[in-house]
Short mmCIF file of N, CA and C in Angstrom, two decimals:
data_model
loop_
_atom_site.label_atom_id
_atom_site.label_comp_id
_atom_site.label_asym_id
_atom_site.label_seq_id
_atom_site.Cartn_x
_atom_site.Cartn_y
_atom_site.Cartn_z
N UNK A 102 -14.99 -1.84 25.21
CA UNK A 102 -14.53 -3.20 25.44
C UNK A 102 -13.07 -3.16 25.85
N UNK A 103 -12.63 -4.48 26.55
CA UNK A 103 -11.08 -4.08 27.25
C UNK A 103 -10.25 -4.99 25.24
N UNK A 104 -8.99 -3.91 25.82
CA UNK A 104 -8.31 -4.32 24.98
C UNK A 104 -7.15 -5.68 25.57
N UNK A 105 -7.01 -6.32 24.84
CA UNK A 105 -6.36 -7.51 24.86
C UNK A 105 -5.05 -7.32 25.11
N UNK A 106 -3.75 -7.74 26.18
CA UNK A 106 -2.69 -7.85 26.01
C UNK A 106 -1.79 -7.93 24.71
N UNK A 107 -2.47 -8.73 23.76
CA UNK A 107 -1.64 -8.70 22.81
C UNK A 107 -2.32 -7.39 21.73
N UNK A 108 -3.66 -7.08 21.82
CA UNK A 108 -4.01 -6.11 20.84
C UNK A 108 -2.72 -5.01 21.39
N UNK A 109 -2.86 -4.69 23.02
CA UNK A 109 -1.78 -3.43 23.29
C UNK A 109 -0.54 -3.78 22.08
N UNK A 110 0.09 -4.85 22.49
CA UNK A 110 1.28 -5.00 21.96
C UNK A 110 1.43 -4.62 20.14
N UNK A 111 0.68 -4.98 19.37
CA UNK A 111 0.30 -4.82 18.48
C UNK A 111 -0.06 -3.39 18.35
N UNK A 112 -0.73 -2.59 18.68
CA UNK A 112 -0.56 -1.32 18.71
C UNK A 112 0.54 -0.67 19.36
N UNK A 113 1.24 -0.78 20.09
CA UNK A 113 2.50 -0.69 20.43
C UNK A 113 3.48 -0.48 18.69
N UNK A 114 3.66 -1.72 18.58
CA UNK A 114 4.10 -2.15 17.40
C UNK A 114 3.81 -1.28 16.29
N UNK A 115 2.40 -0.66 16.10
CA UNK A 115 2.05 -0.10 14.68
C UNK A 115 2.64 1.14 15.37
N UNK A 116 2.77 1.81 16.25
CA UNK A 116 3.69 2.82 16.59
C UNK A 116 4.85 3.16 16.47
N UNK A 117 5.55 2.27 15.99
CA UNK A 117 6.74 2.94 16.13
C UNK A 117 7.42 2.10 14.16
N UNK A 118 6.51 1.45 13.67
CA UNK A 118 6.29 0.52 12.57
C UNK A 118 7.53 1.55 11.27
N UNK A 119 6.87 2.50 11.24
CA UNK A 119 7.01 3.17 9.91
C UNK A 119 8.33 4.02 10.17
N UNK A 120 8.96 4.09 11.30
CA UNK A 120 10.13 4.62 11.97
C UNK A 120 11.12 3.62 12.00
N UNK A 121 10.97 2.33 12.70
CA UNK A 121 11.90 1.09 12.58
C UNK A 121 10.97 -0.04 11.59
N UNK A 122 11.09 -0.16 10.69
CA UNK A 122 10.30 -1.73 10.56
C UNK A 122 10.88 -3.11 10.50
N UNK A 123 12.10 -3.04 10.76
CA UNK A 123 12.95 -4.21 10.97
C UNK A 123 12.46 -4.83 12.01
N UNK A 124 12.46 -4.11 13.14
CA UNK A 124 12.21 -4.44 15.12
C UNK A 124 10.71 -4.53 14.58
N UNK A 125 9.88 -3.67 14.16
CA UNK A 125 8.58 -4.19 14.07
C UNK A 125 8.38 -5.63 13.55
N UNK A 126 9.12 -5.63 12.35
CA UNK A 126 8.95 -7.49 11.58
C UNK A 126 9.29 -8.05 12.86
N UNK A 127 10.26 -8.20 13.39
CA UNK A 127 11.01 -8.88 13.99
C UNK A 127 10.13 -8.81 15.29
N UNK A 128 9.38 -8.22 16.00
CA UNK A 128 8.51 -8.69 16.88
C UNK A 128 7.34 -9.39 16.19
N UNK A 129 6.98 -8.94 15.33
CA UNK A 129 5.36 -9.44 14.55
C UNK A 129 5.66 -10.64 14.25
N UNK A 130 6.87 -11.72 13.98
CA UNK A 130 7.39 -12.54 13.37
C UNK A 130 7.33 -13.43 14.80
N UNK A 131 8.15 -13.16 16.18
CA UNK A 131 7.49 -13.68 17.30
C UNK A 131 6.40 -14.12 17.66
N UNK A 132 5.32 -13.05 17.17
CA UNK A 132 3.81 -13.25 17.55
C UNK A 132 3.23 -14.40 16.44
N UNK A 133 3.94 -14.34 15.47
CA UNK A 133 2.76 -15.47 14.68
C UNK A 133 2.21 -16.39 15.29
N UNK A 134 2.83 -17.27 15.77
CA UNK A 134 2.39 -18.78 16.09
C UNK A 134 1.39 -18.21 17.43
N UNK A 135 1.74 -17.93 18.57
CA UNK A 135 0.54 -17.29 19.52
C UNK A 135 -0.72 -16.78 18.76
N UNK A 136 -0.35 -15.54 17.39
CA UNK A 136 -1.54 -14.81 17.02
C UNK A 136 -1.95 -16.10 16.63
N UNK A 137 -1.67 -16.99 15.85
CA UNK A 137 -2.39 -17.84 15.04
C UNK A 137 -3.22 -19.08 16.09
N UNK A 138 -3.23 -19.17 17.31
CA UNK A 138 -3.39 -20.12 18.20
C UNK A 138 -4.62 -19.30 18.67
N UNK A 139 -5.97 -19.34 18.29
CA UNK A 139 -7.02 -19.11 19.54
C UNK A 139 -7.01 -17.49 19.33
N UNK A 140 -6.75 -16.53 18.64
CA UNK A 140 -6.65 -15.64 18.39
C UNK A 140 -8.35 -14.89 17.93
N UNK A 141 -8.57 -13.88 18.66
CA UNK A 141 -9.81 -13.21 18.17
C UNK A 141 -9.37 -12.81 16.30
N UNK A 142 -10.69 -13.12 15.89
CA UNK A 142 -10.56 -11.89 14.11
C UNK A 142 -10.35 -10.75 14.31
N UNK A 143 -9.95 -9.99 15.59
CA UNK A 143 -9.55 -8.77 15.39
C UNK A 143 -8.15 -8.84 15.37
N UNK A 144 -7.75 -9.11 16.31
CA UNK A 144 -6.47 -9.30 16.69
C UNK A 144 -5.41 -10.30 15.81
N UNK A 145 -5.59 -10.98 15.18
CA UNK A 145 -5.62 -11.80 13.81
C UNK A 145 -5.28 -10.53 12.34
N UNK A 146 -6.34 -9.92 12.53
CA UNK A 146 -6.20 -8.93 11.44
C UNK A 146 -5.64 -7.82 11.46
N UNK A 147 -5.26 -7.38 12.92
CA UNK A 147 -4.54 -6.50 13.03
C UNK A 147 -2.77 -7.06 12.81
N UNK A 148 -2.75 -8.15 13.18
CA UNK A 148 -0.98 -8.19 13.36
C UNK A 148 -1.00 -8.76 11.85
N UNK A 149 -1.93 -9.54 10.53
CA UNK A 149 -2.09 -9.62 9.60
C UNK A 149 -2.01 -8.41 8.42
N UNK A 150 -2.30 -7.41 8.88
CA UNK A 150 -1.90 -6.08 8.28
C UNK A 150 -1.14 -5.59 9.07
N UNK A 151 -0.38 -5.47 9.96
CA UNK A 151 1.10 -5.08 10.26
C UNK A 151 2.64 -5.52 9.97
N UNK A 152 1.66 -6.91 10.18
CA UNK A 152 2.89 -8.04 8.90
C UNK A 152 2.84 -7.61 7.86
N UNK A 153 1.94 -7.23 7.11
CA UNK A 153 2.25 -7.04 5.68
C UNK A 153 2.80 -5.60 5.57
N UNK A 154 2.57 -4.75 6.18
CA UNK A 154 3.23 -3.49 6.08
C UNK A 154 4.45 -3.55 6.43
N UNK A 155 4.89 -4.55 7.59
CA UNK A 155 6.47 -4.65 7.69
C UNK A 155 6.92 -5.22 7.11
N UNK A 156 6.93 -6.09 6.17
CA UNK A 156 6.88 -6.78 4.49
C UNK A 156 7.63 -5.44 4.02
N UNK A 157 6.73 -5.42 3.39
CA UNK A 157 6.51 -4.27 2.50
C UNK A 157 7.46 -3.05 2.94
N UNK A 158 7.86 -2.37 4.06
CA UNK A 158 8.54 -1.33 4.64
C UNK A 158 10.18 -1.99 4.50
N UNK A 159 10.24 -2.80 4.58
CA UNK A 159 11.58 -3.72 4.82
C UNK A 159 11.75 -4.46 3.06
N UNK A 160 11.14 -4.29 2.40
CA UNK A 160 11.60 -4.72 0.72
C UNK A 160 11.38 -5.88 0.44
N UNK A 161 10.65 -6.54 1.14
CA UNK A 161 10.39 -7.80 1.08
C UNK A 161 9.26 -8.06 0.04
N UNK A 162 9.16 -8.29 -0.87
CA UNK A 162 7.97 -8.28 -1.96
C UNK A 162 7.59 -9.81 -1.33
N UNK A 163 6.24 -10.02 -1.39
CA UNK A 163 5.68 -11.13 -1.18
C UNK A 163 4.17 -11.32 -2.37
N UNK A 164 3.79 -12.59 -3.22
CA UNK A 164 2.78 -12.73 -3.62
C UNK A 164 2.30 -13.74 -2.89
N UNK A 165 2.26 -13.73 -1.57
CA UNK A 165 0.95 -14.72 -0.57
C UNK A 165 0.14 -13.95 0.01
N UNK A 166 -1.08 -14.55 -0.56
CA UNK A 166 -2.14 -13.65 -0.10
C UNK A 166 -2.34 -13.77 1.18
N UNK A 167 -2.37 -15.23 1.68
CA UNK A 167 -2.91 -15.57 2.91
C UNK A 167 -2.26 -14.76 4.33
N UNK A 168 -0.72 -13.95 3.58
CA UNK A 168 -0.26 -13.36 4.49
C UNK A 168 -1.87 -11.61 5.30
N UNK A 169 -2.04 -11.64 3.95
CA UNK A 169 -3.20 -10.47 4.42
C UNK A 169 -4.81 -10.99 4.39
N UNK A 170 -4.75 -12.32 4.25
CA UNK A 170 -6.43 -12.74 4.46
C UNK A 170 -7.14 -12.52 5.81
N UNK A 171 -6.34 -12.61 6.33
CA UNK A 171 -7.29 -12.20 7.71
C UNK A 171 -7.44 -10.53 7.92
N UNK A 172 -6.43 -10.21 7.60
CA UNK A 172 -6.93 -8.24 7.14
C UNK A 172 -8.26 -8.04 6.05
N UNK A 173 -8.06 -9.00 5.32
CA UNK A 173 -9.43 -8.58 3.86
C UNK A 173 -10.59 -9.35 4.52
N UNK A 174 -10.38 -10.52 5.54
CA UNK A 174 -12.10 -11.13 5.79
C UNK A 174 -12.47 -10.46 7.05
N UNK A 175 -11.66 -9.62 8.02
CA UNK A 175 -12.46 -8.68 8.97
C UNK A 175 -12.42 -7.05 8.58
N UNK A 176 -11.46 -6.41 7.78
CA UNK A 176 -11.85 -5.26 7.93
C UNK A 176 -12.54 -4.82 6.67
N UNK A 177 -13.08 -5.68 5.75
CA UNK A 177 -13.58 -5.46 4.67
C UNK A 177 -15.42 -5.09 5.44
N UNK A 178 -15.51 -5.62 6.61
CA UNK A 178 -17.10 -5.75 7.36
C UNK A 178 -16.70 -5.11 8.45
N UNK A 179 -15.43 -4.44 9.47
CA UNK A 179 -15.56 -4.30 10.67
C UNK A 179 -13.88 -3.15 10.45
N UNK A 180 -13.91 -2.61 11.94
CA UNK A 180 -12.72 -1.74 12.08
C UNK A 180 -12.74 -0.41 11.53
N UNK A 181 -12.25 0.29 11.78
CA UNK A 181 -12.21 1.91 11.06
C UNK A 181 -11.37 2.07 10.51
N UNK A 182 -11.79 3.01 9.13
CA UNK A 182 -11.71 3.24 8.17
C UNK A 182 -9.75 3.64 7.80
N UNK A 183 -9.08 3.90 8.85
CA UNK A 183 -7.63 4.14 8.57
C UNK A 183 -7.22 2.68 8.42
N UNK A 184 -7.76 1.67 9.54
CA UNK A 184 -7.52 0.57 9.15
C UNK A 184 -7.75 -0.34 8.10
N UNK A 185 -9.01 -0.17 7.28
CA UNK A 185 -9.43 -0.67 6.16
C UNK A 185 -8.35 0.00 4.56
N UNK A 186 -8.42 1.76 5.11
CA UNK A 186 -7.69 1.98 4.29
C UNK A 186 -6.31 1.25 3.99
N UNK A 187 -5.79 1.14 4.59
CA UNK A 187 -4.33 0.34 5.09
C UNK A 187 -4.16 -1.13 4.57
N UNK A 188 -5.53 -2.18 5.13
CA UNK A 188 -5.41 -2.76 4.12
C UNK A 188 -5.85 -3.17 2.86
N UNK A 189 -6.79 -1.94 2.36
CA UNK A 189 -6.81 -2.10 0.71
C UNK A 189 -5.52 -2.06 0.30
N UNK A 190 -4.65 -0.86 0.83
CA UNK A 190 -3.50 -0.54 -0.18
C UNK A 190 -2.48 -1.87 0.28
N UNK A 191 -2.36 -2.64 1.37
CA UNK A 191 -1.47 -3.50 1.05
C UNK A 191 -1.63 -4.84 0.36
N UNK A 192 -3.49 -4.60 0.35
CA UNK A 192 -3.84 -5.91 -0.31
C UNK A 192 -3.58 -5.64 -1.64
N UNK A 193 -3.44 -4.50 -1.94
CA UNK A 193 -2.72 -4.26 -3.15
C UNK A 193 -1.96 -4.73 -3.67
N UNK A 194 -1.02 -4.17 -2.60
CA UNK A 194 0.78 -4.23 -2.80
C UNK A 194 0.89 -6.03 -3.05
N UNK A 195 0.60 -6.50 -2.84
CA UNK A 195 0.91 -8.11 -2.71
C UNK A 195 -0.36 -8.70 -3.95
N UNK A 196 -1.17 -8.27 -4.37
CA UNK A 196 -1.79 -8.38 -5.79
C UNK A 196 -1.10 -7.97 -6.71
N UNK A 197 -0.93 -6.44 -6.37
CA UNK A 197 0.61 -6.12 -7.62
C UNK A 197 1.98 -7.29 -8.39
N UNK A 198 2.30 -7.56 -6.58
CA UNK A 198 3.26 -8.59 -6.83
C UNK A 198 2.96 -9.91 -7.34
N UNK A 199 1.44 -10.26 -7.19
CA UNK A 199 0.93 -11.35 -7.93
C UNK A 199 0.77 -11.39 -9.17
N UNK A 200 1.05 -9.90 -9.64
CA UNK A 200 0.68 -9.66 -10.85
C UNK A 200 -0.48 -9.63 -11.44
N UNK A 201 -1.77 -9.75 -10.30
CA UNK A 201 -3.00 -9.57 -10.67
C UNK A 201 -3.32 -8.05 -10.77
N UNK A 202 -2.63 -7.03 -11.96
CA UNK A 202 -3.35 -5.82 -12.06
C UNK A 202 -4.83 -5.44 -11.79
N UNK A 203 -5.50 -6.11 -11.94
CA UNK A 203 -7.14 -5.75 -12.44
C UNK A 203 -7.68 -5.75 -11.21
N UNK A 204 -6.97 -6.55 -10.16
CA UNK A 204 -8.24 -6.47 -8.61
C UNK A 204 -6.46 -5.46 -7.47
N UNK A 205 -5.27 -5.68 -8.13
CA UNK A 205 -4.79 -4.77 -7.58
C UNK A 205 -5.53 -3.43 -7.63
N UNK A 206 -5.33 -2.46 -8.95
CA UNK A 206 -6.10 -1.54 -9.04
C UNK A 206 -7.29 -1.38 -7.94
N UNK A 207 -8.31 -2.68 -8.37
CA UNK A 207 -9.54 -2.31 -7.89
C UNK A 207 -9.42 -2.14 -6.51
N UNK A 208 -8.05 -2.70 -5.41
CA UNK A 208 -7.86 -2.39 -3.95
C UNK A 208 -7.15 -1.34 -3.70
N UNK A 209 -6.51 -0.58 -4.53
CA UNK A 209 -6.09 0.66 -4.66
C UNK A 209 -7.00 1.67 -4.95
N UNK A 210 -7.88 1.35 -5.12
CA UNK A 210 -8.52 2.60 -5.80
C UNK A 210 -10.38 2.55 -4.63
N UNK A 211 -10.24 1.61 -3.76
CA UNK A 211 -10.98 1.32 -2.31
C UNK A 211 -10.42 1.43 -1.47
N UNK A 212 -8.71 1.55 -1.15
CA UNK A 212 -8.02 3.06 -0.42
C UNK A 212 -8.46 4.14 -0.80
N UNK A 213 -8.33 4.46 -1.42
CA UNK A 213 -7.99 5.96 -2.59
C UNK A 213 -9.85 7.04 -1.86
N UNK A 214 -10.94 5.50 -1.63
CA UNK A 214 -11.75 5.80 -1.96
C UNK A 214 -12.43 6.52 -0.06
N UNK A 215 -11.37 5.58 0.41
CA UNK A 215 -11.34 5.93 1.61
C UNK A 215 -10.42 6.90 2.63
N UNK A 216 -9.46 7.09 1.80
CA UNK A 216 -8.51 7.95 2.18
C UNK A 216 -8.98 9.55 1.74
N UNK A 217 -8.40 10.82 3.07
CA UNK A 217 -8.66 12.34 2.76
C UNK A 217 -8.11 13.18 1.47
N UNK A 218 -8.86 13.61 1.03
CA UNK A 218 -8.00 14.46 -0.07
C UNK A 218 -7.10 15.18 -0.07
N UNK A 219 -6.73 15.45 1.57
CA UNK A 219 -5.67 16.28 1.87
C UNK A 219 -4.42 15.11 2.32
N UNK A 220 -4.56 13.62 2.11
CA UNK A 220 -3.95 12.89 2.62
C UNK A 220 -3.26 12.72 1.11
N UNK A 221 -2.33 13.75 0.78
CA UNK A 221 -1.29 13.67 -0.32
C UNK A 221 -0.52 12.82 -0.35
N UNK A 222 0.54 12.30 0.41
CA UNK A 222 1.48 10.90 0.68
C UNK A 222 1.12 9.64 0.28
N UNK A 223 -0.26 9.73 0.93
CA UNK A 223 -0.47 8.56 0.82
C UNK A 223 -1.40 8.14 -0.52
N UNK A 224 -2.01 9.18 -1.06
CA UNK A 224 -3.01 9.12 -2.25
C UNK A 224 -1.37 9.33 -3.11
N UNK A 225 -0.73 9.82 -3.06
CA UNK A 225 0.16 9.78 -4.21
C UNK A 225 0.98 8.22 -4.55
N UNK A 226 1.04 7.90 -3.55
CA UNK A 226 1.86 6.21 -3.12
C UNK A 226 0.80 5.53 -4.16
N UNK A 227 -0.63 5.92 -3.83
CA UNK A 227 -1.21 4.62 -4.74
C UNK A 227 -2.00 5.14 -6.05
N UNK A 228 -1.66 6.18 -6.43
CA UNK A 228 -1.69 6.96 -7.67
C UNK A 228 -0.71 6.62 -8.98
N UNK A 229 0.46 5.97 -7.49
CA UNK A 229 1.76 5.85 -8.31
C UNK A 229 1.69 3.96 -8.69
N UNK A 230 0.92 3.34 -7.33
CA UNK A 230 1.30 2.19 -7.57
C UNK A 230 0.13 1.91 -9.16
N UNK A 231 -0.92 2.67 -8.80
CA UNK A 231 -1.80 2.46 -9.96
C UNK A 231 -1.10 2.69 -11.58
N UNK A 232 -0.39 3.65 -11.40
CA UNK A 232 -0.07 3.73 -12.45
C UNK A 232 0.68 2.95 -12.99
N UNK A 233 1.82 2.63 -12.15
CA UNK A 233 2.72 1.66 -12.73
C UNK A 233 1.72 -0.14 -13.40
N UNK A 234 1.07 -0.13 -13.12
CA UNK A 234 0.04 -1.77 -13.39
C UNK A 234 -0.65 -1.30 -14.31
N UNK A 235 -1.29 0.11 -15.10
CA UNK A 235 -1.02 0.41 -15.93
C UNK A 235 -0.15 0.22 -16.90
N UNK A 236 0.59 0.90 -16.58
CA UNK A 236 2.03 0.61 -17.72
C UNK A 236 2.35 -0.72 -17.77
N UNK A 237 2.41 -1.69 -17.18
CA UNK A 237 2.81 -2.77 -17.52
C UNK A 237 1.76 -3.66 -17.50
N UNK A 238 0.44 -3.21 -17.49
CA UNK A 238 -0.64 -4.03 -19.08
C UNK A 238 -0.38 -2.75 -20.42
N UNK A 239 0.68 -2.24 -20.39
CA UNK A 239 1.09 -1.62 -21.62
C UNK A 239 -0.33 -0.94 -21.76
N UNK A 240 -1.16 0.02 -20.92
CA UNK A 240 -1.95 0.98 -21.04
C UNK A 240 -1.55 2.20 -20.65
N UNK A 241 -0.37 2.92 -21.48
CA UNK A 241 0.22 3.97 -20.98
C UNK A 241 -0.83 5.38 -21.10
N UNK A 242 -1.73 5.33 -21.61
CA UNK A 242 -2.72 6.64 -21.53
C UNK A 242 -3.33 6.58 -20.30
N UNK A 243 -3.58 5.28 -19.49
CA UNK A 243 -4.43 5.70 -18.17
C UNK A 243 -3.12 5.71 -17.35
N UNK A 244 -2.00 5.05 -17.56
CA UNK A 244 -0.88 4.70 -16.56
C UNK A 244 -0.19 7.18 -16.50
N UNK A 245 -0.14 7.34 -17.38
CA UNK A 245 -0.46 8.87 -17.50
C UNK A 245 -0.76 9.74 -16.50
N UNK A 246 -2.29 9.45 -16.72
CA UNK A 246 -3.37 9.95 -16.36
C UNK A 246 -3.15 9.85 -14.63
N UNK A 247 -2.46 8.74 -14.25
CA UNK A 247 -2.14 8.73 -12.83
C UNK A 247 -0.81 8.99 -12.32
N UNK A 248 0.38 8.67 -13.10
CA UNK A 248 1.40 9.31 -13.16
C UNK A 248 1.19 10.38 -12.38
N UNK A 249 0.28 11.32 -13.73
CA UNK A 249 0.09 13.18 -12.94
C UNK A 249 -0.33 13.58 -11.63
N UNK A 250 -1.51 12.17 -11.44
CA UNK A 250 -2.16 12.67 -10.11
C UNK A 250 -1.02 12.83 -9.27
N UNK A 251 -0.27 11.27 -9.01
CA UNK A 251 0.49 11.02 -8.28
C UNK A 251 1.88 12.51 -7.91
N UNK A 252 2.10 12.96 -9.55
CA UNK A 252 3.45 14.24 -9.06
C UNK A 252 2.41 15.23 -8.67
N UNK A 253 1.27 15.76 -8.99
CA UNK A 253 0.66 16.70 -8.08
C UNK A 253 0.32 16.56 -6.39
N UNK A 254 0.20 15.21 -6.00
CA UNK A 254 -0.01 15.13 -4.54
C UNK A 254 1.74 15.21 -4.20
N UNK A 255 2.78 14.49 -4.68
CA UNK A 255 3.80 14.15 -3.97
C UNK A 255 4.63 16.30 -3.98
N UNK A 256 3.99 16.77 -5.45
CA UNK A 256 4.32 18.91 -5.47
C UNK A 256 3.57 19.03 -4.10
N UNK A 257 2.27 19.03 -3.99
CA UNK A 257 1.68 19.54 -2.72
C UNK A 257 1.77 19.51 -1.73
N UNK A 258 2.91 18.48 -1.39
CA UNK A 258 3.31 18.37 0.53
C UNK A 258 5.33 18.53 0.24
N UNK A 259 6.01 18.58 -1.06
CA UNK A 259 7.30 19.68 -1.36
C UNK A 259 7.54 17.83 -0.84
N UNK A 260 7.03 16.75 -1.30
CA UNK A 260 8.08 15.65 -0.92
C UNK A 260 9.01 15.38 -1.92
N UNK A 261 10.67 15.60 -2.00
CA UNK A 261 11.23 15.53 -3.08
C UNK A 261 11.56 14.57 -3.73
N UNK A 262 11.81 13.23 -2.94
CA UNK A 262 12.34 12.04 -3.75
C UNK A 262 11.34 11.19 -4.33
N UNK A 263 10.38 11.48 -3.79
CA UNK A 263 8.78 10.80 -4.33
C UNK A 263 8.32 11.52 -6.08
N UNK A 264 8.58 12.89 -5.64
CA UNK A 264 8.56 13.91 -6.57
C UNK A 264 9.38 13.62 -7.63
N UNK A 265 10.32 13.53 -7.74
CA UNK A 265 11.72 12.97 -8.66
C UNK A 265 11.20 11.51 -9.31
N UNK A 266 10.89 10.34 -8.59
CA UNK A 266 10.39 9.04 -9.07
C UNK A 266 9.73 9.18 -9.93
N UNK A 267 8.29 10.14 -9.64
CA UNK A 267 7.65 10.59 -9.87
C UNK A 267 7.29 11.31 -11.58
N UNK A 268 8.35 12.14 -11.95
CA UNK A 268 8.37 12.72 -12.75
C UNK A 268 9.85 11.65 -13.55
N UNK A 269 10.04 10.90 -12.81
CA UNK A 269 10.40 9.72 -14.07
C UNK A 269 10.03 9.13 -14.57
N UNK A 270 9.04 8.10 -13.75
CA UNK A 270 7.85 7.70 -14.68
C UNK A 270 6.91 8.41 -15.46
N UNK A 271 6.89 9.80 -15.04
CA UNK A 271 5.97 10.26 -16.43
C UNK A 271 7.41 10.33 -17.74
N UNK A 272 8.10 10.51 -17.30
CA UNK A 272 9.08 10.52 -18.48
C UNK A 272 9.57 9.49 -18.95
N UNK A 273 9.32 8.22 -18.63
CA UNK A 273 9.34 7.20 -19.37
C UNK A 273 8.07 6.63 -19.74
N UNK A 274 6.84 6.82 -19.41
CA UNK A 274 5.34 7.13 -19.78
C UNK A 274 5.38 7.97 -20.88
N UNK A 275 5.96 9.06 -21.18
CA UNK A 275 5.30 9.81 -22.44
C UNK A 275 6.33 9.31 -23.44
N UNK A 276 8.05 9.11 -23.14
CA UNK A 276 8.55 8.41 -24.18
C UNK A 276 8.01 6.71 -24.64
N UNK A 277 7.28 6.13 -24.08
CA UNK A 277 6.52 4.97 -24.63
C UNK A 277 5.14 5.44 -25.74
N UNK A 278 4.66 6.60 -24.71
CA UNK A 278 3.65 7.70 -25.93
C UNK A 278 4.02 7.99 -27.18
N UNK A 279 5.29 7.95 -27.17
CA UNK A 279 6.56 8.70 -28.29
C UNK A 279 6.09 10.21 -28.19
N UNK A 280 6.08 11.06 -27.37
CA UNK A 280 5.91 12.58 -26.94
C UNK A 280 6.96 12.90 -26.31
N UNK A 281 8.41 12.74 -27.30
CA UNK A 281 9.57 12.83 -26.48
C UNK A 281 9.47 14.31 -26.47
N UNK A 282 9.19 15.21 -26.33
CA UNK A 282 9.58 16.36 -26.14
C UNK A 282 9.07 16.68 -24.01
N UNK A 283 7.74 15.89 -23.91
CA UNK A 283 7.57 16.08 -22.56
C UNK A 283 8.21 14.90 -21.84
N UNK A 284 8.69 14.01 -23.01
CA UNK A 284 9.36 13.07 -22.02
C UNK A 284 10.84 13.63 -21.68
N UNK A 285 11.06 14.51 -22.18
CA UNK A 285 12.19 15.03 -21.92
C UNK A 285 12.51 16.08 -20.72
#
C-alpha cells in the first residue's frame, strides 16, 4: 500500500526521535491539529505514540491517557510488533504517572512479552520501571526480584549509568528489606 505524505513525515520523525527529541516534539506538536483532522487510525497512532515518546524523552511526565489512545485502540489489533512493543511500554509510562500500578505493570510486562531477550536496554528500562511500582505499593520482595533483572540486562550490554541507578535501587530495596549488609 502507498504510504501517506504525512506517514513519511512521521517516520522521518521516529528517525531521528531518540537522538533530538526536542525538534521531534516540536514537529509532532505542528502535526496535531492536521493529524487530528480526517486522519487514517494508522497514522493517528503512529504520531500518538511518537508524541508520547517525545513526552517522555524530553521529561515531560504526563497522566493523559488520551495522549496514547489512539496508539492502544490500533496497535493493540494491527501494526508490528516493535510498534506495539513501544506502545505497551509508553502506555505504561503515563499509567505509572497515573499512578495506576496494577495495569501499568500489566503494559509493561506485554512489552517485556514482546520484546527479544537479547533486547537488554530496553527489557532493563521496564524491569526497572516495574520495579519501581513495586516499591511504591510498598511490595519490596517483587520490586527486588526486578530490580535484579533490570542490573543484569543493563551488566550485559556494560551500560554504566543505567547500571549505577540500577544498583541504587536495589540498595535502597534491600535497606527497606532491612538487609543492610547488601544494601550496602
Amino acid at each position: 500500500s502507498c504510504t501517506s505524505p504525512v506517514m513519511k513525515q512521521l517516520e522521518e520523525i521516529d528517525s531521528f526521535l531518540a537522538d533530538n527529541p526536542k525538534e521531534a516534539l516540536s514537529q509532532l506538536e505542528g502535526m496535531k491539529e492536521g493529524v487530528g483532522q480526517g486522519a487514517s487510525r494508522r497514522v493517528a497512532a503512529k504520531h500518538s505514540l511518537l508524541y508520547s515518546i517525545a513526552l517522555d524523552k524530553c521529561y515531560i511526565d504526563t497522566a493523559d491517557l488520551s495522549i496514547i489512545q489512539p496508539a492502544v485502540d490500533y496497535y493493540s489489533m494491527h501494526g508490528v510488533n516493535v510498534d506495539k512493543k513501544r506502545m505497551h511500554n509508553y502506555h505504561g509510562c503515563i499509567l505509572e504517572n497515573a499512578k495506576d500500578y496494577q495495569k501499568a505493570i500489566f503494559s509493561f510486562e506485554k512489552a517485556l512479552s514482546l520484546s527479544g531477550t537479547e533486547d537488554y536496554y530496553f527489557n532493563g528500562l521496564a524491569y526497572s520501571a516495574i520495579g519501581r511500582m513495586y516499591q511504591s505499593s510498598h511490595n519490596d520482595k517483587e520490586a527486588l526480584a526486578y530490580a535484579e533483572k533490570a542490573l543484569e540486562s543493563f551488566v550485559a550490554i556494560g551500560h554504566m549509568e543505567n547500571t549505577r541507578s540500577a544498583k541504587y535501587a536495589l540498595g535502597i530495596i534491600n535497606h527497606n528489606l532491612r538487609d543492610f549488609d547488601s544494601a550496602d
